[in-house]
Amino acid sequence: MFQQSSMGTEIYVRDAADPRKAARAVEDLVGGWRQRRLAWALAWLDTRNRYRGSVFGPFWLTFSTAVMVGGLGVLYSTLFKLDIRLYLPFLAVSLLLWNTINQITAEACAAFTSADAIIRQMRLPYTVHILRTVFRTFISAAHSLPLIALVFLVCGHLPGPEAFLIVPGFLILILNAIAGAFFLGLLCARFRDIPPIVANIMQLAFFLSPILWKPELLEGGQAWLFLNPFYVLIEVIRGPLVEGGVPLRVWAAAVVYSSGVVALALVFFVRFRNRLAFWI
Amino acid sequence: MAFIRSQEMTVEFPLYHLGARSLKKRLLAKSSSRLRDDANRVVVSALRDLTFTINPGERVALVGSNGAGKTTLLRCLAGIYEPVSGRIEMQGTIGALIDPAAGMDQDATGRENIVLRGMFLGRTPAECEAMAEEAGQFSGLGEFLDVPVRTYSAGMSIRLAFAAATLMSPQILLMDEWFLAGDADFLSRATTRLEQLVSDADILVLASHDMNVVQRWCTRVLKMDQGRIVVDLPVNDFFAS
């Protein structure tokens, strides 16, 4: 038999008259971070199971992105009268980022509801389910990175020294993914009508955001693009890679939006964490 | 020392599926009369004002008809449901064997599932591998341990679940009565293991319908009815009355 080595003696108190909601939420976040290896293992298992039996597995996503980039690249570079060698790197990075954001919002809606069996069986930090969802999305996105490298190589595009700015950009993306997943996961556990609404909003956002079209095409409107949170989220990574930098107001907007999403997620999580098991 | 102390613990389930869960109903309810708003929300009192203390060494059976609140109480003790009012205080590491199949990944192999179970309990990968080895021997699954769980027969699934679930030695052991399934050969080995597990634990709380099981394993009986404890007696007195 194995001893409970790591835990020692545990004291567990839940008093409805003294719920200490904020402290419990922080405990959950810290506990979830401690069990990140579990979340990572579950995310890998999910990825593997999703493509079990398929020869190319998650690389199918890479192929489909490649076909999208090739087809749309030829079409839109003609429509917008752009040099395809300049347009393709932009499109490839845009589509990969958009697919990642789109996937995280869709899967965040099921972050808790799909883990119902585990939630009803054992006390586990809810943060583990969120990390599992976010890790899974990034694992599948990582399979498309070779495509980006290939497009850059073929088009002879070499990012300048500003490319190191993708580090803060990526951190902003992860932070928003985690906070957004908490918020959507909770909301969708309570109200089962939310996922289709989210899907509709995302479809509209795809066309309203500069993903297929370059921000310059808006001319005067470009200065106001930072009001679109999806643009901001994409631009903090795409800018350093293909556009030679990110406007300062986009960084500012990224900080404001991220703080907003994190605050919203925290308020929801603190307020509703102890109700979640009843909603599932 | 391990103990469980519950003071006027109450748990209520909102049943959103019947009404208030959809956003449309919620929005409509806001604009209509209060009567309808109330009618939309169905609340089930699953546990009502439970006050009891379980001391170290006690083997407690939860008995009662279906829907009496046995499993809900187990889940409260496991820390899954938090009380709506009242207070619960527990000391000791908790092991819950509530639903054998929960947390099993049907597409992963038996070995992977055991490793996963170990990680759920917060173990390191090396410890998990050792656990898988032990559980593999105990479950008698042999080469099936490296085959996806999806292909297992019902009996094999239970053996794996049992082996994985009992890879711990908690101070407080919470158990639903599912462990009685399985073939005779396995059952005799399972009994040895259960005895080991129970004797290592300071406290056992067991939900059961089967009075033979209660008589054999338990020292105290809590009979529940409609979310309340209606009888609380030592096991001998319970069967005498």
Short mmCIF file of C-alpha atoms in Angstrom, two decimals:
data_model
loop_
_atom_site.label_atom_id
_atom_site.label_comp_id
_atom_site.label_asym_id
_atom_site.label_seq_id
_atom_site.Cartn_x
_atom_site.Cartn_y
_atom_site.Cartn_z
CA MET A 1 0.00 0.00 0.00
CA PHE A 2 1.04 3.58 -0.60
CA GLN A 3 1.14 6.18 2.09
CA GLN A 4 -0.49 9.58 1.74
CA SER A 5 2.97 11.09 1.74
CA SER A 6 2.36 14.52 0.31
CA MET A 7 -0.76 15.50 2.21
CA GLY A 8 -0.20 14.60 5.83
CA THR A 9 -3.11 15.41 8.10
CA GLU A 10 -5.84 17.35 6.36
CA ILE A 11 -8.45 19.49 7.99
CA TYR A 12 -11.50 20.22 5.91
CA VAL A 13 -14.07 22.76 7.12
CA ARG A 14 -17.05 24.10 5.21
CA ASP A 15 -19.28 26.46 7.14
CA ALA A 16 -22.18 28.01 5.25
CA ALA A 17 -22.27 30.86 7.78
CA ASP A 18 -18.61 31.64 7.06
CA PRO A 19 -18.01 30.65 3.41
CA ARG A 20 -14.64 32.46 2.93
CA LYS A 21 -15.26 32.37 -0.80
CA ALA A 22 -12.23 34.36 -1.90
CA ALA A 23 -9.81 32.22 0.12
CA ARG A 24 -11.37 29.00 -1.24
CA ALA A 25 -11.09 30.29 -4.80
CA VAL A 26 -7.41 31.12 -4.29
CA GLU A 27 -6.86 27.65 -2.75
CA ASP A 28 -8.43 26.18 -5.86
CA LEU A 29 -6.18 28.16 -8.19
CA VAL A 30 -3.04 27.26 -6.24
CA GLY A 31 -4.08 23.60 -6.02
CA GLY A 32 -4.81 23.53 -9.74
CA TRP A 33 -1.39 24.95 -10.52
CA ARG A 34 0.23 22.30 -8.30
CA GLN A 35 -1.55 19.61 -10.30
CA ARG A 36 -0.64 21.07 -13.68
CA ARG A 37 1.12 17.82 -14.61
CA LEU A 38 -2.21 16.06 -14.28
CA ALA A 39 -3.88 18.70 -16.46
CA TRP A 40 -1.09 18.28 -19.00
CA ALA A 41 -1.42 14.47 -18.99
CA LEU A 42 -5.20 14.75 -19.46
CA ALA A 43 -4.74 17.23 -22.30
CA TRP A 44 -2.36 14.85 -24.09
CA LEU A 45 -4.75 11.97 -23.58
CA ASP A 46 -7.62 14.06 -25.01
CA THR A 47 -5.54 14.98 -28.04
CA ARG A 48 -4.54 11.39 -28.64
CA ASN A 49 -8.05 10.04 -28.17
CA ARG A 50 -9.57 12.58 -30.51
CA TYR A 51 -7.39 11.35 -33.36
CA ARG A 52 -7.15 7.70 -32.38
CA GLY A 53 -6.96 5.48 -35.46
CA SER A 54 -6.21 8.34 -37.81
CA VAL A 55 -2.84 8.10 -39.57
CA PHE A 56 -1.90 11.77 -39.44
CA GLY A 57 -3.72 12.58 -36.19
CA PRO A 58 -3.70 16.24 -35.21
CA PHE A 59 -1.59 16.99 -38.29
CA TRP A 60 -4.88 16.88 -40.19
CA LEU A 61 -5.48 20.32 -38.68
CA THR A 62 -2.13 21.43 -40.12
CA PHE A 63 -3.15 20.16 -43.56
CA SER A 64 -6.52 21.84 -43.45
CA THR A 65 -4.91 25.12 -42.35
CA ALA A 66 -2.37 24.71 -45.15
CA VAL A 67 -5.13 24.22 -47.72
CA MET A 68 -7.00 27.24 -46.31
CA VAL A 69 -3.86 29.39 -46.42
CA GLY A 70 -3.04 28.29 -49.98
CA GLY A 71 -6.55 28.76 -51.37
CA LEU A 72 -7.46 31.96 -49.56
CA GLY A 73 -3.95 33.32 -50.13
CA VAL A 74 -4.32 33.14 -53.91
CA LEU A 75 -7.91 34.44 -53.88
CA TYR A 76 -7.54 37.38 -51.50
CA SER A 77 -4.14 38.52 -52.70
CA THR A 78 -5.83 38.91 -56.11
CA LEU A 79 -8.98 40.52 -54.68
CA PHE A 80 -7.05 42.95 -52.47
CA LYS A 81 -4.32 43.36 -55.10
CA LEU A 82 -1.58 42.42 -52.61
CA ASP A 83 1.79 40.80 -53.24
CA ILE A 84 1.19 37.16 -52.34
CA ARG A 85 4.67 36.89 -50.84
CA LEU A 86 3.72 39.59 -48.35
CA TYR A 87 0.15 38.38 -47.85
CA LEU A 88 0.78 34.67 -47.19
CA PRO A 89 2.86 35.05 -43.98
CA PHE A 90 0.18 37.43 -42.66
CA LEU A 91 -2.64 35.03 -43.53
CA ALA A 92 -0.89 31.95 -42.12
CA VAL A 93 -0.22 33.56 -38.74
CA SER A 94 -3.72 35.12 -38.67
CA LEU A 95 -5.49 31.85 -39.36
CA LEU A 96 -3.46 29.88 -36.83
CA LEU A 97 -4.15 32.47 -34.13
CA TRP A 98 -7.82 32.68 -35.03
CA ASN A 99 -8.21 28.88 -35.00
CA THR A 100 -6.63 28.81 -31.56
CA ILE A 101 -8.91 31.53 -30.18
CA ASN A 102 -11.95 29.98 -31.82
CA GLN A 103 -11.15 26.53 -30.43
CA ILE A 104 -10.53 27.78 -26.93
CA THR A 105 -13.87 29.60 -26.78
CA ALA A 106 -15.73 26.56 -28.11
CA GLU A 107 -14.04 24.13 -25.72
CA ALA A 108 -14.16 26.49 -22.75
CA CYS A 109 -17.94 26.24 -22.91
CA ALA A 110 -17.62 22.52 -22.16
CA ALA A 111 -14.67 22.80 -19.77
CA PHE A 112 -16.76 21.89 -16.71
CA THR A 113 -19.78 20.17 -18.25
CA SER A 114 -17.61 17.59 -20.04
CA ALA A 115 -15.75 16.84 -16.80
CA ASP A 116 -18.99 16.08 -14.93
CA ALA A 117 -18.03 12.48 -14.13
CA ILE A 118 -14.79 13.58 -12.46
CA ILE A 119 -16.37 16.53 -10.68
CA ARG A 120 -19.04 14.31 -9.11
CA GLN A 121 -16.54 11.64 -8.09
CA MET A 122 -13.70 13.47 -6.35
CA ARG A 123 -12.70 16.78 -4.93
CA LEU A 124 -10.24 18.21 -7.40
CA PRO A 125 -9.38 21.87 -7.96
CA TYR A 126 -11.68 23.17 -10.71
CA THR A 127 -8.61 24.91 -12.10
CA VAL A 128 -7.37 21.51 -13.31
CA HIS A 129 -10.28 21.25 -15.77
CA ILE A 130 -9.56 24.75 -17.09
CA LEU A 131 -5.85 24.07 -17.53
CA ARG A 132 -6.68 20.78 -19.27
CA THR A 133 -8.86 22.64 -21.80
CA VAL A 134 -6.32 25.39 -22.41
CA PHE A 135 -3.37 22.98 -22.70
CA ARG A 136 -5.34 20.85 -25.15
CA THR A 137 -5.96 23.83 -27.42
CA PHE A 138 -2.33 24.88 -27.38
CA ILE A 139 -1.15 21.33 -28.07
CA SER A 140 -3.31 21.20 -31.16
CA ALA A 141 -2.21 24.71 -32.23
CA ALA A 142 1.45 23.72 -31.85
CA HIS A 143 0.96 21.12 -34.59
CA SER A 144 0.52 23.99 -37.07
CA LEU A 145 3.79 25.74 -36.19
CA PRO A 146 5.78 23.89 -38.91
CA LEU A 147 3.34 25.36 -41.42
CA ILE A 148 4.19 28.90 -40.27
CA ALA A 149 7.92 28.15 -40.62
CA LEU A 150 7.34 26.71 -44.10
CA VAL A 151 5.35 29.75 -45.28
CA PHE A 152 7.98 32.14 -43.92
CA LEU A 153 10.69 30.14 -45.70
CA VAL A 154 8.90 29.94 -49.05
CA CYS A 155 8.00 33.65 -49.02
CA GLY A 156 11.46 34.65 -47.82
CA HIS A 157 9.97 36.46 -44.82
CA LEU A 158 12.35 36.97 -41.90
CA PRO A 159 10.98 38.72 -38.77
CA GLY A 160 13.25 41.42 -37.33
CA PRO A 161 14.50 41.73 -33.74
CA GLU A 162 11.00 42.89 -32.69
CA ALA A 163 9.97 39.22 -32.98
CA PHE A 164 10.95 38.72 -29.33
CA LEU A 165 7.80 40.70 -28.48
CA ILE A 166 5.79 37.55 -29.12
CA VAL A 167 6.83 36.51 -25.60
CA PRO A 168 4.63 39.12 -23.86
CA GLY A 169 2.10 38.64 -26.65
CA PHE A 170 1.90 34.92 -25.97
CA LEU A 171 1.60 35.50 -22.22
CA ILE A 172 -1.33 37.84 -22.87
CA LEU A 173 -2.97 35.18 -25.06
CA ILE A 174 -2.55 32.45 -22.40
CA LEU A 175 -3.82 34.71 -19.62
CA ASN A 176 -6.93 35.57 -21.63
CA ALA A 177 -7.44 31.93 -22.59
CA ILE A 178 -7.38 30.79 -18.94
CA ALA A 179 -9.53 33.64 -17.62
CA GLY A 180 -11.94 33.39 -20.54
CA ALA A 181 -12.23 29.63 -20.04
CA PHE A 182 -13.16 30.12 -16.37
CA PHE A 183 -15.82 32.65 -17.30
CA LEU A 184 -17.33 30.74 -20.22
CA GLY A 185 -17.03 27.40 -18.44
CA LEU A 186 -19.01 28.66 -15.44
CA LEU A 187 -21.58 30.49 -17.54
CA CYS A 188 -22.17 27.49 -19.80
CA ALA A 189 -22.48 25.10 -16.84
CA ARG A 190 -25.32 27.23 -15.50
CA PHE A 191 -27.02 28.27 -18.76
CA ARG A 192 -27.00 25.62 -21.47
CA ASP A 193 -27.99 28.10 -24.18
CA ILE A 194 -24.69 29.93 -24.09
CA PRO A 195 -22.54 27.68 -26.37
CA PRO A 196 -24.58 28.34 -29.56
CA ILE A 197 -24.62 32.06 -28.77
CA VAL A 198 -20.84 32.00 -28.37
CA ALA A 199 -20.47 30.11 -31.68
CA ASN A 200 -22.54 32.78 -33.45
CA ILE A 201 -20.57 35.64 -31.95
CA MET A 202 -17.30 33.99 -32.97
CA GLN A 203 -18.46 33.55 -36.55
CA LEU A 204 -19.36 37.22 -36.79
CA ALA A 205 -16.09 38.21 -35.11
CA PHE A 206 -14.13 36.24 -37.73
CA PHE A 207 -15.40 38.50 -40.50
CA LEU A 208 -15.35 41.73 -38.48
CA SER A 209 -11.73 41.27 -37.39
CA PRO A 210 -8.71 41.75 -39.64
CA ILE A 211 -7.88 38.10 -40.18
CA LEU A 212 -8.36 37.65 -43.91
CA TRP A 213 -8.01 41.36 -44.60
CA LYS A 214 -5.11 43.54 -43.56
CA PRO A 215 -5.74 46.34 -41.05
CA GLU A 216 -4.34 48.88 -43.55
CA LEU A 217 -7.36 48.28 -45.81
CA LEU A 218 -9.54 50.12 -43.30
CA GLU A 219 -7.55 53.31 -43.95
CA GLY A 220 -9.01 55.91 -41.54
CA GLY A 221 -10.70 53.21 -39.48
CA GLN A 222 -7.44 51.50 -38.63
CA ALA A 223 -6.86 53.81 -35.68
CA TRP A 224 -10.10 52.53 -34.11
CA LEU A 225 -9.39 48.84 -34.60
CA PHE A 226 -8.06 48.54 -31.04
CA LEU A 227 -11.68 48.67 -29.89
CA ASN A 228 -12.04 45.10 -31.23
CA PRO A 229 -10.66 42.77 -28.54
CA PHE A 230 -10.09 39.95 -31.04
CA TYR A 231 -7.91 42.22 -33.17
CA VAL A 232 -5.88 43.18 -30.10
CA LEU A 233 -5.45 39.56 -29.03
CA ILE A 234 -4.27 38.53 -32.50
CA GLU A 235 -2.14 41.61 -33.10
CA VAL A 236 0.08 41.19 -30.01
CA ILE A 237 1.49 38.03 -31.61
CA ARG A 238 1.01 38.72 -35.32
CA GLY A 239 2.49 42.21 -35.14
CA PRO A 240 5.96 41.12 -33.97
CA LEU A 241 6.02 38.22 -36.46
CA VAL A 242 4.86 39.76 -39.72
CA GLU A 243 4.13 43.46 -39.37
CA GLY A 244 7.34 44.74 -37.85
CA GLY A 245 5.92 45.65 -34.45
CA VAL A 246 2.76 46.48 -32.52
CA PRO A 247 1.27 49.98 -32.06
CA LEU A 248 1.50 51.20 -28.48
CA ARG A 249 -2.26 51.69 -28.18
CA VAL A 250 -2.72 47.99 -29.01
CA TRP A 251 -0.47 47.01 -26.09
CA ALA A 252 -2.42 49.38 -23.85
CA ALA A 253 -5.71 47.94 -25.06
CA ALA A 254 -4.37 44.40 -24.48
CA VAL A 255 -3.56 45.24 -20.87
CA VAL A 256 -6.99 46.82 -20.32
CA TYR A 257 -8.92 43.96 -21.93
CA SER A 258 -6.89 41.29 -20.14
CA SER A 259 -7.45 42.96 -16.78
CA GLY A 260 -11.16 43.12 -17.57
CA VAL A 261 -11.39 39.44 -18.50
CA VAL A 262 -9.32 38.36 -15.49
CA ALA A 263 -11.42 40.49 -13.11
CA LEU A 264 -14.66 39.15 -14.56
CA ALA A 265 -13.45 35.55 -14.34
CA LEU A 266 -12.25 36.02 -10.75
CA VAL A 267 -15.53 37.59 -9.62
CA PHE A 268 -17.52 34.75 -11.19
CA PHE A 269 -15.25 32.05 -9.84
CA VAL A 270 -15.20 33.43 -6.29
CA ARG A 271 -18.97 33.91 -6.30
CA PHE A 272 -20.06 30.62 -7.92
CA ARG A 273 -17.27 28.09 -7.29
CA ASN A 274 -19.19 26.24 -4.57
CA ARG A 275 -22.34 26.06 -6.74
CA LEU A 276 -20.62 24.50 -9.72
CA ALA A 277 -20.95 20.89 -8.53
CA PHE A 278 -24.72 21.38 -8.32
CA TRP A 279 -24.96 22.80 -11.84
CA ILE A 280 -23.13 19.99 -13.62
CA MET B 1 -6.89 11.67 14.75
CA ALA B 2 -9.54 11.53 12.10
CA PHE B 3 -13.07 12.67 12.85
CA ILE B 4 -16.18 13.94 11.09
CA ARG B 5 -18.42 16.53 12.72
CA SER B 6 -21.54 17.79 11.04
CA GLN B 7 -23.72 20.53 12.52
CA GLU B 8 -27.16 21.14 11.04
CA MET B 9 -25.76 20.52 7.59
CA THR B 10 -28.26 21.17 4.82
CA VAL B 11 -27.81 20.61 1.11
CA GLU B 12 -30.32 21.73 -1.49
CA PHE B 13 -30.27 20.86 -5.15
CA PRO B 14 -31.63 23.34 -7.62
CA LEU B 15 -33.18 21.34 -10.46
CA TYR B 16 -32.54 23.62 -13.39
CA HIS B 17 -33.33 20.94 -15.95
CA LEU B 18 -37.01 21.27 -15.16
CA GLY B 19 -37.25 24.98 -15.76
CA ALA B 20 -34.96 27.80 -14.88
CA ARG B 21 -31.87 26.47 -16.59
CA SER B 22 -32.44 27.95 -20.03
CA LEU B 23 -31.55 31.57 -20.53
CA LYS B 24 -34.87 32.24 -22.24
CA LYS B 25 -36.83 31.11 -19.22
CA ARG B 26 -34.59 33.13 -16.95
CA LEU B 27 -35.11 36.28 -19.01
CA LEU B 28 -38.85 35.71 -19.35
CA ALA B 29 -39.14 34.97 -15.66
CA LYS B 30 -37.65 38.36 -14.84
CA SER B 31 -40.40 40.14 -16.72
CA SER B 32 -43.34 38.10 -15.49
CA SER B 33 -45.09 37.70 -12.16
CA ARG B 34 -43.32 36.50 -9.03
CA LEU B 35 -45.48 33.46 -8.90
CA ARG B 36 -44.05 32.17 -12.12
CA ASP B 37 -40.53 32.99 -11.06
CA ASP B 38 -41.01 30.77 -8.04
CA ALA B 39 -42.65 28.05 -10.06
CA ASN B 40 -39.66 27.96 -12.39
CA ARG B 41 -37.21 27.04 -9.70
CA VAL B 42 -37.48 23.59 -8.24
CA VAL B 43 -35.33 22.98 -5.19
CA VAL B 44 -34.86 19.54 -3.71
CA SER B 45 -33.81 19.37 -0.09
CA ALA B 46 -31.32 16.52 -0.37
CA LEU B 47 -29.99 16.72 3.18
CA ARG B 48 -31.80 18.45 6.02
CA ASP B 49 -30.27 19.57 9.30
CA LEU B 50 -27.85 16.69 9.72
CA THR B 51 -26.09 16.79 13.06
CA PHE B 52 -23.78 13.92 13.91
CA THR B 53 -20.22 13.17 14.95
CA ILE B 54 -18.17 10.21 13.79
CA ASN B 55 -15.18 9.36 15.95
CA PRO B 56 -12.03 7.42 15.07
CA GLY B 57 -12.53 3.68 14.88
CA GLU B 58 -16.17 3.91 13.91
CA ARG B 59 -17.51 1.96 10.92
CA VAL B 60 -20.70 3.70 9.93
CA ALA B 61 -23.36 2.31 7.60
CA LEU B 62 -25.70 4.67 5.81
CA VAL B 63 -28.92 2.83 5.12
CA GLY B 64 -32.24 3.93 3.72
CA SER B 65 -34.35 3.69 0.62
CA ASN B 66 -33.37 5.11 -2.77
CA GLY B 67 -33.32 8.89 -2.70
CA ALA B 68 -32.90 9.05 1.07
CA GLY B 69 -29.69 11.08 0.60
CA LYS B 70 -27.01 8.44 1.18
CA THR B 71 -24.90 9.21 -1.89
CA THR B 72 -25.39 12.96 -1.48
CA LEU B 73 -24.09 12.68 2.07
CA LEU B 74 -21.08 10.69 0.84
CA ARG B 75 -20.39 13.40 -1.74
CA CYS B 76 -20.62 16.07 0.96
CA LEU B 77 -18.12 14.16 3.06
CA ALA B 78 -15.90 13.83 -0.01
CA GLY B 79 -15.92 17.63 -0.35
CA ILE B 80 -17.76 17.65 -3.67
CA TYR B 81 -20.96 19.33 -2.50
CA GLU B 82 -20.65 22.17 -0.02
CA PRO B 83 -23.44 22.74 2.52
CA VAL B 84 -26.01 25.45 1.83
CA SER B 85 -26.39 25.99 5.54
CA GLY B 86 -24.79 24.45 8.59
CA ARG B 87 -21.23 23.29 8.97
CA ILE B 88 -19.07 20.27 8.26
CA GLU B 89 -15.66 19.72 9.78
CA MET B 90 -13.40 16.80 9.03
CA GLN B 91 -9.86 15.84 9.83
CA GLY B 92 -7.90 13.19 7.97
CA THR B 93 -7.13 12.23 4.41
CA ILE B 94 -10.24 11.25 2.50
CA GLY B 95 -10.64 8.44 0.00
CA ALA B 96 -13.90 8.25 -1.89
CA LEU B 97 -15.09 5.15 -3.76
CA ILE B 98 -18.40 6.50 -5.01
CA ASP B 99 -18.66 5.65 -8.68
CA PRO B 100 -16.18 3.05 -9.97
CA ALA B 101 -16.23 4.11 -13.61
CA ALA B 102 -15.89 7.85 -13.03
CA GLY B 103 -12.64 9.32 -14.18
CA MET B 104 -11.89 6.29 -16.33
CA ASP B 105 -10.90 7.20 -19.85
CA GLN B 106 -12.55 4.64 -22.11
CA ASP B 107 -10.01 5.11 -24.91
CA ALA B 108 -6.94 4.78 -22.70
CA THR B 109 -5.48 1.44 -21.66
CA GLY B 110 -5.96 0.00 -18.19
CA ARG B 111 -2.39 0.87 -17.26
CA GLU B 112 -2.79 4.48 -18.42
CA ASN B 113 -5.97 4.76 -16.41
CA ILE B 114 -4.26 3.62 -13.24
CA VAL B 115 -1.42 6.09 -13.80
CA LEU B 116 -4.05 8.78 -14.33
CA ARG B 117 -5.80 7.80 -11.13
CA GLY B 118 -2.52 8.12 -9.27
CA MET B 119 -2.04 11.59 -10.70
CA PHE B 120 -5.56 12.55 -9.63
CA LEU B 121 -4.44 11.68 -6.12
CA GLY B 122 -1.44 13.95 -6.55
CA ARG B 123 1.30 11.32 -6.96
CA THR B 124 4.49 11.62 -8.98
CA PRO B 125 4.75 9.71 -12.30
CA ALA B 126 7.27 7.26 -10.82
CA GLU B 127 4.90 6.41 -7.97
CA CYS B 128 2.10 6.04 -10.50
CA GLU B 129 4.06 3.52 -12.57
CA ALA B 130 4.65 1.44 -9.46
CA MET B 131 0.95 1.69 -8.63
CA ALA B 132 0.07 0.47 -12.12
CA GLU B 133 2.29 -2.54 -11.65
CA GLU B 134 0.68 -3.40 -8.33
CA ALA B 135 -2.86 -2.83 -9.58
CA GLY B 136 -2.15 -4.90 -12.66
CA GLN B 137 -1.13 -7.88 -10.57
CA PHE B 138 -4.00 -7.50 -8.18
CA SER B 139 -6.70 -7.09 -10.82
CA GLY B 140 -5.49 -10.20 -12.66
CA LEU B 141 -6.09 -8.49 -15.99
CA GLY B 142 -2.80 -9.78 -17.40
CA GLU B 143 -2.13 -8.66 -20.94
CA PHE B 144 -5.46 -6.85 -21.07
CA LEU B 145 -3.87 -4.16 -18.95
CA ASP B 146 -2.37 -2.70 -22.15
CA VAL B 147 -5.60 -2.70 -24.14
CA PRO B 148 -8.09 0.21 -24.21
CA VAL B 149 -10.69 0.02 -21.44
CA ARG B 150 -13.43 0.36 -24.09
CA THR B 151 -12.84 -3.28 -25.06
CA TYR B 152 -13.18 -4.63 -21.51
CA SER B 153 -16.09 -6.75 -20.36
CA ALA B 154 -18.23 -5.37 -17.54
CA GLY B 155 -16.51 -7.62 -15.01
CA MET B 156 -13.05 -6.58 -16.18
CA SER B 157 -13.97 -2.90 -15.91
CA ILE B 158 -15.07 -3.39 -12.34
CA ARG B 159 -11.88 -5.24 -11.48
CA LEU B 160 -9.77 -2.46 -12.94
CA ALA B 161 -11.86 0.22 -11.27
CA PHE B 162 -11.61 -1.54 -7.95
CA ALA B 163 -7.86 -2.00 -8.26
CA ALA B 164 -7.35 1.62 -9.25
CA ALA B 165 -9.69 3.01 -6.63
CA THR B 166 -8.14 1.09 -3.76
CA LEU B 167 -4.59 2.21 -4.47
CA MET B 168 -4.68 4.49 -1.47
CA SER B 169 -4.82 4.20 2.26
CA PRO B 170 -7.02 7.05 3.41
CA GLN B 171 -7.85 7.79 7.04
CA ILE B 172 -11.47 8.34 6.13
CA LEU B 173 -12.86 5.87 3.63
CA LEU B 174 -16.16 6.73 1.91
CA MET B 175 -17.74 3.90 -0.03
CA ASP B 176 -20.85 3.17 -2.06
CA GLU B 177 -21.84 -0.47 -2.21
CA TRP B 178 -20.90 -1.07 -5.85
CA PHE B 179 -17.85 -3.11 -4.86
CA LEU B 180 -19.94 -6.26 -4.49
CA ALA B 181 -20.03 -6.81 -8.24
CA GLY B 182 -17.43 -9.04 -9.88
CA ASP B 183 -16.79 -12.75 -10.27
CA ALA B 184 -16.39 -15.07 -7.30
CA ASP B 185 -12.63 -15.53 -7.65
CA PHE B 186 -12.05 -11.82 -7.77
CA LEU B 187 -14.53 -11.19 -4.98
CA SER B 188 -12.52 -13.30 -2.54
CA ARG B 189 -9.37 -11.31 -3.35
CA ALA B 190 -11.33 -8.08 -3.25
CA THR B 191 -12.57 -8.93 0.21
CA THR B 192 -9.04 -9.38 1.49
CA ARG B 193 -8.06 -6.06 0.01
CA LEU B 194 -11.16 -4.33 1.37
CA GLU B 195 -10.48 -5.70 4.82
CA GLN B 196 -6.96 -4.33 4.59
CA LEU B 197 -8.25 -0.95 3.40
CA VAL B 198 -10.93 -0.75 6.07
CA SER B 199 -8.64 -1.79 8.88
CA ASP B 200 -6.06 0.81 7.79
CA ALA B 201 -8.68 3.54 7.78
CA ASP B 202 -9.69 5.31 10.97
CA ILE B 203 -13.23 5.85 9.78
CA LEU B 204 -15.40 4.01 7.29
CA VAL B 205 -18.65 5.44 5.95
CA LEU B 206 -20.47 2.94 3.79
CA ALA B 207 -23.74 3.44 1.92
CA SER B 208 -25.50 0.13 1.53
CA HIS B 209 -28.83 -1.61 0.98
CA ASP B 210 -27.51 -4.99 1.93
CA MET B 211 -28.02 -5.77 5.63
CA ASN B 212 -25.50 -8.65 5.50
CA VAL B 213 -22.84 -6.17 4.39
CA VAL B 214 -23.86 -3.76 7.14
CA GLN B 215 -23.73 -6.46 9.79
CA ARG B 216 -20.36 -7.68 8.62
CA TRP B 217 -18.50 -4.41 8.17
CA CYS B 218 -20.09 -1.80 10.38
CA THR B 219 -20.34 -0.83 14.04
CA ARG B 220 -22.94 1.90 13.78
CA VAL B 221 -26.00 2.50 11.59
CA LEU B 222 -27.37 5.82 10.41
CA LYS B 223 -30.75 5.27 8.81
CA MET B 224 -31.75 8.08 6.49
CA ASP B 225 -35.16 9.02 5.18
CA GLN B 226 -35.92 11.99 2.93
CA GLY B 227 -32.67 13.70 3.73
CA ARG B 228 -32.88 13.32 7.51
CA ILE B 229 -31.25 10.90 9.92
CA VAL B 230 -34.12 8.98 11.50
CA VAL B 231 -32.21 6.27 13.37
CA ASP B 232 -28.71 6.41 14.83
CA LEU B 233 -27.79 3.22 16.72
CA PRO B 234 -24.93 0.79 17.28
CA VAL B 235 -25.25 -2.04 14.79
CA ASN B 236 -26.39 -4.66 17.33
CA ASP B 237 -29.12 -2.45 18.72
CA PHE B 238 -30.22 -1.58 15.20
CA PHE B 239 -30.76 -5.22 14.29
CA ALA B 240 -32.33 -5.95 17.66
CA SER B 241 -34.97 -3.27 17.15
#
